[in-house]
C-alpha positions in Angstrom: 14.8 -26.0 -7.8 13.5 -29.3 -9.2 16.7 -30.4 -10.5 19.3 -28.6 -8.4 17.4 -28.2 -5.1 20.3 -29.5 -3.1 23.1 -27.4 -4.7 25.1 -24.7 -2.8 23.1 -22.1 -4.7 19.6 -23.6 -4.2 18.8 -21.3 -1.3 19.9 -18.3 -3.2 17.3 -19.3 -6.0 14.6 -20.0 -3.5 15.1 -16.7 -2.1 14.8 -15.1 -5.4 11.4 -16.9 -6.1 10.2 -15.1 -3.1 11.5 -11.8 -4.3 9.9 -12.3 -7.5 6.6 -12.8 -6.0 7.2 -9.9 -3.5 7.9 -7.6 -6.4 4.6 -8.7 -8.1 2.7 -8.2 -4.8 1.9 -11.8 -4.5 2.5 -11.6 -0.9 1.2 -14.9 0.0 3.3 -16.7 -2.5 6.2 -14.6 -1.3 5.6 -15.8 2.3 5.7 -19.4 1.1 8.8 -19.1 -0.8 10.7 -17.4 2.0 9.5 -19.9 4.3 10.9 -22.6 2.1 14.3 -20.8 2.5 13.9 -20.8 6.4 12.9 -24.5 6.8 14.7 -26.1 4.0 18.2 -24.3 4.2 19.1 -23.8 7.8 22.7 -22.9 7.0 21.9 -20.6 4.1 23.5 -17.0 3.9 19.7 -15.9 2.8 18.2 -16.6 6.2 18.3 -13.1 7.4 16.9 -11.5 4.3 14.2 -14.4 4.0 13.0 -13.7 7.4 13.0 -10.0 7.0 11.1 -10.1 3.6 8.7 -12.8 5.0 7.7 -10.3 7.9 7.5 -7.5 5.4 5.1 -9.6 3.1 3.1 -10.6 6.1 2.6 -6.9 7.1 1.5 -6.1 3.4 -1.0 -8.9 3.7 -2.5 -7.2 6.7 -1.1 -9.8 9.0 0.5 -7.3 11.4 1.1 -9.6 14.4 2.9 -12.4 12.7 4.8 -9.9 10.6 5.9 -8.0 13.9 7.0 -11.3 15.3 9.4 -12.2 12.3 10.7 -8.6 12.3 11.6 -9.2 16.0 13.1 -12.7 15.2 15.4 -10.6 12.8 16.4 -8.2 15.2 17.1 -11.0 17.8 18.9 -13.5 15.6 21.0 -11.2 13.2 22.3 -8.3 15.3 24.6 -5.9 13.6 23.3 -6.8 10.1 21.6 -4.6 7.4 18.4 -6.8 7.9 18.4 -6.0 11.5 18.5 -2.2 10.9 15.7 -2.6 8.4 13.6 -4.6 10.5 14.1 -2.2 13.4 13.1 0.6 11.0 9.9 -1.1 9.9 9.0 -1.7 13.6 9.5 1.8 14.3 7.5 2.9 11.4 4.5 0.5 12.8 4.9 2.0 16.2 6.0 -1.2 17.9 8.9 -2.0 20.0 11.8 -4.0 18.3 11.6 -6.4 21.2 8.7 -8.3 22.8 7.8 -6.9 26.3 
């Protein structure tokens, strides 16, 4: 990221930094890495998975309200995707609606 942060695959690499942190249960770090994908690479093909995993990491940290907000954004912004399906499933598991009332 330091030397190739503006290349085509930079957002992919940034996303996987989040995945590494998430897999190590370092959820705060994962949220930070996923947020970098969302803020630094607005045209990335990793936006939907980054937002989904950011929401999941927030929930793992006990931050249900912001986590639910992120998952609802996935449902709203990425209809018909695998990420939308997973977000809906997690929201259902949590007992909350997929869209805000």
